[in-house]
Short mmCIF file of C-alpha atoms in Angstrom, two decimals:
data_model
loop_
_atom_site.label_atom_id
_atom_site.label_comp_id
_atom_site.label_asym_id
_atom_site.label_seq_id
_atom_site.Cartn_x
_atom_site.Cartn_y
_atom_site.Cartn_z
CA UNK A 237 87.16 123.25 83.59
CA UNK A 238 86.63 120.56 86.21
CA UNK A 239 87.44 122.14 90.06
CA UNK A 240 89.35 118.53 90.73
CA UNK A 241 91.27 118.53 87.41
CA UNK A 242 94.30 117.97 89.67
CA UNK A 243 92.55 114.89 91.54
CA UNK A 244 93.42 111.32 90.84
CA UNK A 245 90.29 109.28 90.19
CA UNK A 246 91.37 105.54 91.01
CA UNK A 247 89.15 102.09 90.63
CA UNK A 248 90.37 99.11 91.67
CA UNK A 249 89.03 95.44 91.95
CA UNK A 250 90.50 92.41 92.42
CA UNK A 251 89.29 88.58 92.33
CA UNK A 252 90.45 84.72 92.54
CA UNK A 253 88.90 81.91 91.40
CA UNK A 254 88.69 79.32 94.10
CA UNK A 255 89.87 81.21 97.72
CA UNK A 256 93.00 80.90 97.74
CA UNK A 257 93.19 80.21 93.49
CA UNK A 258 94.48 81.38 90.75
CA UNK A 259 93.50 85.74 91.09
CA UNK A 260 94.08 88.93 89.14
CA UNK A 261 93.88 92.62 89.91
CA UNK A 262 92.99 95.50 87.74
CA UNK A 263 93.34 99.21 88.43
CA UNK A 264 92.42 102.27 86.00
CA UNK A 265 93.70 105.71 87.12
CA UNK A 266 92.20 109.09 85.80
CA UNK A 267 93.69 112.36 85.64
CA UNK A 268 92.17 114.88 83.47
CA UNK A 269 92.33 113.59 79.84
CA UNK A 270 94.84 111.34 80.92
CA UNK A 271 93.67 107.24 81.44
CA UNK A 272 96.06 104.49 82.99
CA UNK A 273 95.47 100.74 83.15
CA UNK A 274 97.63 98.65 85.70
CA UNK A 275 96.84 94.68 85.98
CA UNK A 276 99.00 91.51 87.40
CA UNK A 277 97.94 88.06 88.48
CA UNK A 278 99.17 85.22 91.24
CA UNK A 279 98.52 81.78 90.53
CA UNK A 280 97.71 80.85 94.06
CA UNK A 281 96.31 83.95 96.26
CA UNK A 282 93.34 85.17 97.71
CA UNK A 283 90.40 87.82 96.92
CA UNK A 284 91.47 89.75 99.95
CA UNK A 285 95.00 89.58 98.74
CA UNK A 286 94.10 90.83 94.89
CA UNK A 287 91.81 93.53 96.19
CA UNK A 288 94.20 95.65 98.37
CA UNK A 289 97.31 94.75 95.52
CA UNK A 290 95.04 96.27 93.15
CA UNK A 291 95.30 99.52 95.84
CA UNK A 292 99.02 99.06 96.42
CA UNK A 293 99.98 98.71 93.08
CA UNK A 294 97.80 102.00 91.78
CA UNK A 295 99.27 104.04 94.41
CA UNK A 296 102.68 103.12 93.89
CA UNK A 297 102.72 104.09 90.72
CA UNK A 298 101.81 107.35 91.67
CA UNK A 299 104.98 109.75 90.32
CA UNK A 300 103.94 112.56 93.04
CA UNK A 301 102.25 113.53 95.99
CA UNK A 302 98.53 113.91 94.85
CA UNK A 303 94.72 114.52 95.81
CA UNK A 304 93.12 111.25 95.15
CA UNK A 305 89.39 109.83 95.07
CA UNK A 306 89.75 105.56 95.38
CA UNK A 307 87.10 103.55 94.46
CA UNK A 308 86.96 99.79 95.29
#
């Protein structure tokens, strides 16, 4: 057994076509077996802007306080 089985692994990117365009964000989250996929859009935004929502987004959907590793 894993010595961070109770870690959150979290990647997260974000991109727009155009700055500011049309963007998307994507974030998987990994805990143990366990795999979650989070994703959204904005018609008019900027990289900056998906990048850290792809962040926000993953930690807010945390359900408790938590160890976690964040990759961007």
């Amino acid at each position: 057994m894993s010595k961070d089985k109770n870690i959150v692994h979290i990647f997260t990117d974000g991109a727009c076509k155009g700055n500011p365009g049309p963007g998307g964000w994507g974030a998987i989250m990994k805990y143990g077996d366990h795999v979650k996929e989070l994703n959204g859009y904005s018609s008019k935004t900027t990289n900056n802007i998906m990048e850290i929502t792809a962040v926000i987004e993953a930690l807010k959907s945390l359900t408790r306080p938590c160890a976690i590793i964040l990759t961007t």
